[in-house]
Tab-separated table of C-alpha atoms in Angstrom:
chain	number	residue	atom	x	y	z
A	704	MET	CA	22.400	-38.172	-26.765
A	705	THR	CA	22.057	-35.008	-24.965
A	706	THR	CA	18.881	-32.976	-25.689
A	707	PRO	CA	19.619	-29.516	-26.529
A	708	LYS	CA	18.553	-27.048	-23.820
A	709	ARG	CA	15.545	-24.932	-24.759
A	710	ARG	CA	16.357	-21.340	-25.299
A	711	LEU	CA	14.457	-18.911	-23.091
A	712	PRO	CA	12.284	-16.438	-24.927
A	713	VAL	CA	13.479	-12.776	-25.132
A	714	MET	CA	11.599	-9.570	-25.883
A	715	ALA	CA	12.050	-10.077	-29.473
A	716	ASP	CA	10.134	-13.193	-29.389
A	717	VAL	CA	7.205	-11.472	-27.612
A	718	ALA	CA	7.208	-8.772	-30.062
A	719	LYS	CA	7.045	-11.231	-32.983
A	720	GLU	CA	4.366	-13.399	-31.352
A	721	ALA	CA	2.136	-10.324	-30.537
A	722	GLY	CA	2.864	-8.643	-33.890
A	723	VAL	CA	4.114	-5.443	-32.262
A	724	SER	CA	7.374	-3.618	-32.038
A	725	HIS	CA	10.212	-4.249	-29.419
A	726	GLN	CA	9.462	-0.705	-28.064
A	727	THR	CA	5.647	-1.550	-27.610
A	728	VAL	CA	6.590	-4.666	-25.549
A	729	SER	CA	8.949	-2.509	-23.421
A	730	ARG	CA	6.183	-0.075	-22.848
A	731	VAL	CA	3.793	-2.765	-21.712
A	732	LEU	CA	6.396	-4.327	-19.226
A	733	ASN	CA	6.937	-0.854	-17.723
A	734	ASP	CA	3.151	-0.117	-17.565
A	735	HIS	CA	3.630	2.916	-19.822
A	736	PRO	CA	0.135	4.603	-20.211
A	737	ASN	CA	0.462	5.337	-23.912
A	738	VAL	CA	-0.585	1.816	-25.026
A	739	ARG	CA	-3.917	0.963	-26.360
A	740	ALA	CA	-5.784	-1.604	-24.250
A	741	ASP	CA	-6.114	-4.223	-27.132
A	742	THR	CA	-2.477	-3.927	-27.802
A	743	ARG	CA	-1.597	-4.398	-24.149
A	744	ALA	CA	-3.834	-7.416	-23.897
A	745	ARG	CA	-2.253	-8.909	-27.103
A	746	VAL	CA	1.235	-8.517	-25.562
A	747	GLU	CA	0.389	-9.869	-22.213
A	748	ALA	CA	-1.080	-12.926	-23.906
A	749	ALA	CA	2.021	-13.545	-25.778
A	750	ILE	CA	4.046	-13.169	-22.655
A	751	THR	CA	1.843	-15.919	-20.966
A	752	ARG	CA	1.977	-18.103	-24.020
A	753	LEU	CA	5.676	-17.862	-24.315
A	754	GLY	CA	6.480	-18.019	-20.651
A	755	TYR	CA	8.611	-14.807	-21.018
A	756	ARG	CA	10.410	-13.532	-17.948
A	757	ARG	CA	12.085	-10.212	-18.025
A	758	ASN	CA	15.758	-10.041	-17.490
A	759	LEU	CA	15.946	-8.040	-14.209
A	760	VAL	CA	19.656	-7.506	-14.421
A	761	ALA	CA	19.416	-5.991	-17.844
A	762	ARG	CA	16.581	-3.812	-16.708
A	763	ALA	CA	18.374	-2.623	-13.677
A	764	LEU	CA	21.370	-1.678	-15.935
A	765	VAL	CA	19.032	0.454	-18.063
A	766	THR	CA	16.775	2.012	-15.453
A	767	LYS	CA	19.334	2.226	-12.730
A	768	ARG	CA	16.886	0.574	-10.292
A	769	SER	CA	16.973	-3.017	-8.933
A	770	ARG	CA	13.167	-3.045	-8.026
A	771	THR	CA	14.425	-4.332	-4.662
A	772	LEU	CA	13.925	-2.820	-1.177
A	773	GLY	CA	15.926	-3.788	1.796
A	774	VAL	CA	14.351	-4.302	5.243
A	775	VAL	CA	16.513	-4.490	8.365
A	776	SER	CA	14.893	-5.902	11.370
A	777	PHE	CA	15.638	-8.512	14.071
A	778	ASP	CA	14.794	-11.980	14.778
A	779	THR	CA	11.627	-11.755	16.946
A	780	LYS	CA	8.328	-13.373	17.384
A	781	LEU	CA	6.939	-10.186	19.149
A	782	TYR	CA	3.680	-9.457	17.430
A	783	GLY	CA	4.288	-5.847	16.801
A	784	PRO	CA	7.550	-6.029	14.965
A	785	ALA	CA	6.613	-9.164	13.187
A	786	SER	CA	3.397	-7.670	11.886
A	787	THR	CA	5.211	-4.555	10.862
A	788	ILE	CA	7.576	-6.505	8.724
A	789	TYR	CA	4.728	-8.427	7.066
A	790	GLY	CA	2.963	-5.200	6.288
A	791	ILE	CA	5.970	-3.621	4.725
A	792	GLU	CA	6.619	-6.721	2.713
A	793	GLN	CA	3.042	-6.866	1.446
A	794	ALA	CA	2.956	-3.146	0.511
A	795	ALA	CA	6.336	-3.490	-1.387
A	796	ARG	CA	5.054	-6.397	-3.387
A	797	THR	CA	1.833	-4.541	-4.216
A	798	ALA	CA	3.904	-1.582	-5.444
A	799	GLY	CA	6.004	-4.020	-7.773
A	800	TYR	CA	9.210	-4.387	-5.642
A	801	PHE	CA	10.913	-7.371	-4.351
A	802	VAL	CA	12.017	-7.381	-0.713
A	803	SER	CA	15.425	-8.485	0.785
A	804	ILE	CA	15.248	-8.787	4.516
A	805	VAL	CA	18.103	-8.879	6.837
A	806	SER	CA	17.270	-10.284	10.227
A	807	LEU	CA	19.555	-9.560	13.073
A	808	LYS	CA	20.116	-11.446	16.272
A	809	SER	CA	20.268	-8.117	18.165
A	810	LEU	CA	19.674	-4.547	17.361
A	811	ASP	CA	23.002	-3.027	18.322
A	812	THR	CA	24.342	-0.077	16.487
A	813	ALA	CA	27.305	-1.903	14.827
A	814	SER	CA	24.931	-4.721	13.510
A	815	VAL	CA	22.334	-2.440	12.109
A	816	ARG	CA	24.932	-0.327	10.337
A	817	GLU	CA	26.602	-3.461	8.821
A	818	ALA	CA	23.244	-4.637	7.573
A	819	ILE	CA	22.478	-1.325	5.998
A	820	ASP	CA	25.927	-1.279	4.205
A	821	TYR	CA	25.312	-4.836	3.107
A	822	LEU	CA	21.993	-4.057	1.502
A	823	ALA	CA	23.333	-0.954	-0.094
A	824	GLU	CA	26.231	-3.027	-1.671
A	825	GLN	CA	23.540	-5.267	-2.986
A	826	GLY	CA	22.141	-2.372	-4.989
A	827	VAL	CA	18.663	-1.931	-3.156
A	828	ASP	CA	16.801	1.121	-4.194
A	829	GLY	CA	16.069	1.896	-0.642
A	830	VAL	CA	15.951	0.745	2.967
A	831	VAL	CA	13.415	0.393	5.696
A	832	VAL	CA	14.809	-0.147	9.234
A	833	VAL	CA	12.400	-1.396	12.000
A	834	ALA	CA	14.215	0.239	14.815
A	835	PRO	CA	12.116	0.163	18.106
A	836	GLN	CA	15.236	0.294	20.297
A	837	ARG	CA	17.662	3.169	20.970
A	838	SER	CA	20.688	1.175	19.763
A	839	ALA	CA	18.957	0.602	16.311
A	840	ALA	CA	17.821	4.267	16.158
A	841	ARG	CA	21.484	5.532	16.734
A	842	ALA	CA	22.675	3.531	13.646
A	843	LEU	CA	20.459	5.791	11.482
A	844	VAL	CA	22.337	8.872	12.115
A	845	LYS	CA	24.947	8.313	9.357
A	846	LEU	CA	23.443	6.478	6.378
A	847	PRO	CA	25.331	5.517	3.126
A	848	SER	CA	25.309	8.636	0.956
A	849	GLY	CA	22.280	8.926	-1.342
A	850	LEU	CA	20.427	5.853	0.153
A	851	PRO	CA	16.799	6.473	0.564
A	852	ALA	CA	15.694	5.144	3.993
A	853	VAL	CA	12.715	5.168	6.319
A	854	ALA	CA	12.612	4.178	9.970
A	855	VAL	CA	9.729	2.609	11.660
A	856	GLU	CA	9.092	3.516	15.266
A	857	GLY	CA	12.847	4.281	15.593
A	858	THR	CA	13.999	7.905	15.366
A	859	HIS	CA	13.238	11.567	15.695
A	860	SER	CA	16.300	12.486	13.875
A	861	ALA	CA	16.200	15.304	11.444
A	862	ASP	CA	18.034	13.218	9.015
A	863	VAL	CA	15.756	10.216	8.554
A	864	SER	CA	12.125	9.950	7.434
A	865	ALA	CA	10.139	8.028	10.044
A	866	VAL	CA	6.606	6.242	10.163
A	867	CYS	CA	5.279	5.517	13.590
A	868	ILE	CA	2.167	4.883	15.574
A	869	ASP	CA	1.453	7.648	18.091
A	870	GLN	CA	2.314	5.546	21.185
A	871	MET	CA	1.721	8.309	23.608
A	872	GLU	CA	-1.879	8.893	22.268
A	873	GLY	CA	-2.550	5.188	22.591
A	874	ALA	CA	-1.679	5.008	26.140
A	875	LYS	CA	-3.759	8.214	26.796
A	876	LEU	CA	-6.752	6.495	25.057
A	877	ALA	CA	-6.210	3.565	27.542
A	878	VAL	CA	-5.876	5.687	30.755
A	879	ARG	CA	-8.824	8.106	29.822
A	880	HIS	CA	-10.998	5.242	29.261
A	881	LEU	CA	-10.382	3.733	32.637
A	882	LEU	CA	-10.637	7.055	34.410
A	883	GLN	CA	-14.068	7.747	32.568
A	884	LEU	CA	-15.216	4.571	34.255
A	885	GLY	CA	-14.550	6.055	37.660
A	886	HIS	CA	-11.123	4.649	38.484
A	887	LYS	CA	-9.238	6.968	40.653
A	888	THR	CA	-5.853	6.120	39.175
A	889	VAL	CA	-4.349	3.512	36.840
A	890	TRP	CA	-1.294	1.226	37.547
A	891	HIS	CA	0.956	0.500	34.609
A	892	VAL	CA	3.072	-2.389	33.674
A	893	ARG	CA	5.666	-0.994	31.278
A	894	GLY	CA	7.892	-2.564	28.513
A	895	PRO	CA	11.728	-2.698	28.531
A	896	SER	CA	13.468	0.588	29.235
A	897	ASP	CA	15.492	0.433	25.963
A	898	TRP	CA	12.354	0.242	23.725
A	899	LEU	CA	11.126	3.601	22.302
A	900	GLU	CA	7.508	2.095	22.108
A	901	ALA	CA	7.715	1.325	25.819
A	902	GLU	CA	8.912	4.762	26.708
A	903	GLY	CA	6.165	6.356	24.545
A	904	ARG	CA	3.343	4.386	26.240
A	905	LEU	CA	4.824	5.099	29.732
A	906	GLU	CA	4.965	8.933	28.910
A	907	GLY	CA	1.484	8.804	27.638
A	908	TRP	CA	0.178	7.035	30.661
A	909	ARG	CA	1.978	9.322	33.061
A	910	ALA	CA	0.793	12.452	31.068
A	911	ALA	CA	-2.857	11.286	31.034
A	912	LEU	CA	-2.908	10.707	34.930
A	913	GLU	CA	-1.173	14.246	35.448
A	914	GLU	CA	-3.528	15.908	33.070
A	915	ALA	CA	-6.367	14.664	35.238
A	916	GLY	CA	-4.898	15.530	38.586
A	917	ARG	CA	-4.487	11.802	39.665
A	918	PRO	CA	-1.865	9.943	41.585
A	919	VAL	CA	0.917	8.436	39.486
A	920	PRO	CA	1.748	4.965	40.969
A	921	GLU	CA	5.264	3.507	40.434
A	922	PRO	CA	5.111	1.552	37.306
A	923	LEU	CA	5.984	-2.248	37.304
A	924	VAL	CA	8.785	-3.121	34.734
A	925	GLY	CA	8.066	-5.949	32.279
A	926	ASP	CA	9.867	-7.477	29.090
A	927	TRP	CA	6.742	-7.851	26.869
A	928	SER	CA	6.367	-11.458	27.826
A	929	PRO	CA	3.452	-13.052	29.365
A	930	HIS	CA	5.674	-14.372	32.293
A	931	ALA	CA	6.622	-10.735	33.027
A	932	GLY	CA	2.864	-9.894	33.183
A	933	TYR	CA	2.171	-12.849	35.287
A	934	GLU	CA	4.768	-11.676	37.830
A	935	ALA	CA	3.317	-8.075	37.729
A	936	GLY	CA	-0.106	-9.565	38.173
A	937	LYS	CA	0.930	-11.329	41.483
A	938	SER	CA	2.398	-8.062	42.682
A	939	LEU	CA	-0.691	-6.062	41.855
A	940	ALA	CA	-2.948	-8.522	43.366
A	941	ALA	CA	-1.122	-8.082	46.754
A	942	MET	CA	-1.510	-4.263	46.677
A	943	ASP	CA	-4.298	-2.309	48.344
A	944	GLY	CA	-6.421	0.039	46.283
A	945	VAL	CA	-5.548	-1.310	42.823
A	946	THR	CA	-8.650	-1.162	40.580
A	947	ALA	CA	-7.227	-0.581	36.990
A	948	VAL	CA	-4.080	-1.474	35.102
A	949	PHE	CA	-2.742	-0.551	31.697
A	950	THR	CA	-0.228	-3.038	30.326
A	951	ALA	CA	2.143	-2.013	27.550
A	952	ASN	CA	1.174	-4.939	25.457
A	953	ASP	CA	-1.357	-7.674	25.155
A	954	GLN	CA	0.976	-10.509	25.963
A	955	MET	CA	1.799	-9.184	29.402
A	956	ALA	CA	-1.905	-8.280	29.893
A	957	LEU	CA	-2.554	-12.202	29.397
A	958	GLY	CA	0.066	-12.884	32.148
A	959	VAL	CA	-1.772	-10.313	34.356
A	960	LEU	CA	-5.182	-11.889	33.876
A	961	ARG	CA	-3.813	-15.303	34.632
A	962	ALA	CA	-2.312	-14.096	37.864
A	963	LEU	CA	-5.338	-12.154	38.944
A	964	SER	CA	-7.403	-15.281	38.428
A	965	GLU	CA	-5.135	-17.467	40.527
A	966	GLU	CA	-5.258	-14.977	43.411
A	967	GLY	CA	-9.036	-14.879	43.133
A	968	VAL	CA	-9.352	-11.297	41.829
A	969	ARG	CA	-12.298	-10.854	39.491
A	970	VAL	CA	-11.679	-9.036	36.176
A	971	PRO	CA	-13.385	-6.587	35.606
A	972	GLY	CA	-15.355	-6.931	38.796
A	973	GLN	CA	-12.351	-5.875	41.012
A	974	ILE	CA	-9.581	-4.869	38.627
A	975	SER	CA	-10.048	-3.594	35.058
A	976	VAL	CA	-7.401	-4.486	32.676
A	977	VAL	CA	-6.276	-2.726	29.326
A	978	GLY	CA	-3.640	-4.024	26.898
A	979	PHE	CA	-1.884	-2.557	23.836
A	980	ASP	CA	-1.553	-3.992	20.247
A	981	ASP	CA	-4.814	-5.773	19.726
A	982	ILE	CA	-3.171	-9.295	18.844
A	983	PRO	CA	-5.615	-11.610	17.131
A	984	GLU	CA	-5.832	-13.741	20.232
A	985	SER	CA	-7.018	-10.821	22.532
A	986	GLU	CA	-10.728	-11.109	21.723
A	987	PHE	CA	-10.389	-14.711	23.012
A	988	PHE	CA	-8.779	-13.919	26.352
A	989	SER	CA	-10.754	-14.552	29.624
A	990	PRO	CA	-12.200	-12.035	29.736
A	991	PRO	CA	-11.944	-10.662	26.149
A	992	LEU	CA	-9.316	-7.841	26.431
A	993	THR	CA	-9.915	-4.088	26.058
A	994	THR	CA	-6.889	-2.873	24.203
A	995	VAL	CA	-5.227	-0.315	21.841
A	996	ARG	CA	-5.203	-1.371	18.222
A	997	GLN	CA	-2.287	-0.672	16.001
A	998	ASP	CA	-2.940	-0.948	12.201
A	999	PHE	CA	0.308	-2.589	10.932
A	1000	ASP	CA	-0.918	-2.706	7.277
A	1001	VAL	CA	-1.229	1.120	7.280
A	1002	VAL	CA	2.053	1.359	8.877
A	1003	GLY	CA	3.569	-0.871	6.046
A	1004	ARG	CA	1.817	1.016	3.281
A	1005	HIS	CA	2.971	4.447	4.369
A	1006	CYS	CA	6.510	3.172	4.879
A	1007	ILE	CA	6.717	2.149	1.187
A	1008	GLU	CA	4.889	5.261	-0.026
A	1009	VAL	CA	7.389	7.370	1.722
A	1010	LEU	CA	10.234	5.370	0.550
A	1011	LEU	CA	9.179	5.437	-3.112
A	1012	ARG	CA	8.697	9.198	-2.992
A	1013	GLN	CA	12.330	9.471	-1.975
A	1014	ILE	CA	13.406	7.031	-4.666
A	1015	ASP	CA	11.435	8.923	-7.374
A	1016	ALA	CA	12.154	12.554	-6.268
A	1017	GLY	CA	14.696	12.422	-3.636
A	1018	PRO	CA	14.267	13.400	0.072
A	1019	THR	CA	12.617	16.742	0.644
A	1020	ALA	CA	11.598	16.711	4.289
A	1021	TYR	CA	12.108	14.423	7.206
A	1022	GLU	CA	8.882	15.198	9.189
A	1023	PRO	CA	7.771	12.033	10.801
A	1024	LEU	CA	4.552	10.485	9.636
A	1025	VAL	CA	2.546	9.625	12.800
A	1026	ILE	CA	-0.569	7.342	12.565
A	1027	ARG	CA	-3.186	7.481	15.261
A	1028	PRO	CA	-4.005	4.230	16.985
A	1029	SER	CA	-7.655	3.213	17.706
A	1030	PHE	CA	-9.309	1.713	20.974
A	1031	VAL	CA	-11.202	-1.426	21.334
A	1032	VAL	CA	-13.453	-1.943	24.139
A	1033	ARG	CA	-14.254	-5.353	25.255
A	1034	SER	CA	-15.010	-7.205	28.486
A	1035	SER	CA	-11.914	-6.712	30.680
A	1036	THR	CA	-12.945	-3.290	31.675
A	1037	ALA	CA	-15.975	-1.906	33.768
A	1038	PRO	CA	-17.040	0.903	35.991
A	1039	VAL	CA	-15.448	1.040	39.305
A	1040	ARG	CA	-17.364	-0.609	42.170
């Protein structure tokens, strides 16, 4: 004999259980302010007892909102992009939204546009695009009509809202710190040339040296990895007159520290090293790393705030929201000797 399937509770059941109207239950579910505290508590208790779950499809038909936000990023273990995605997801959930993430193998223009179109077809209320490379930024020029969107670190276009860390300012903080310690100039291990963050850090490094009237050495090119930093560190150890190095991220700084140690170069006794990101492991490097800190939770929160304002009121202006980084001094830098 087949056991009859238990009927799922509906809003009318909650109303009957709580002794209120259907409209009152709806107000509680939509967090309407005009509900007395004792009534709200009674409805919430009824929801818990019955195990009621709202019908999101029906709600979307009524409100014209899916309560889902799309995020386009790429498959990466790099600390910055991964932490940005996590910050966005947490902020969205705090705001009461689900998140649908499309993770791409590469951020070429065609793939990003295809991902945005896919999310738009799924009925998301808005899209966040983590677009640190030029190819991804180009995909934001023509978005689906009426789709609220925010770019992270990816564009200075007049057509898309953007939230970003001030990469140039972060690099200037690093260089100024080293110059204040008496170093005559600062070498730089830069990130990949197609990354906008790497470009911003390169420009900030160069600008800080030029503003101080100091020589600007030829930068060493890396790819964000510890191995690239290691190779750069080997080259730096073989150069004459190197006393200070600014690396474009902490992972490359780790490689630089390893190479300098193998070559018998003391840090910070002979060469001071500064990184960028403040990854959780940086305070446990040997020596602990002086670095530029990016607050990815703040980035995520501002992304969602900007996107929700667009969803609620429509886009009004596309001025980028720029977040200032901070600077963390540890033991990898010291006055020049």
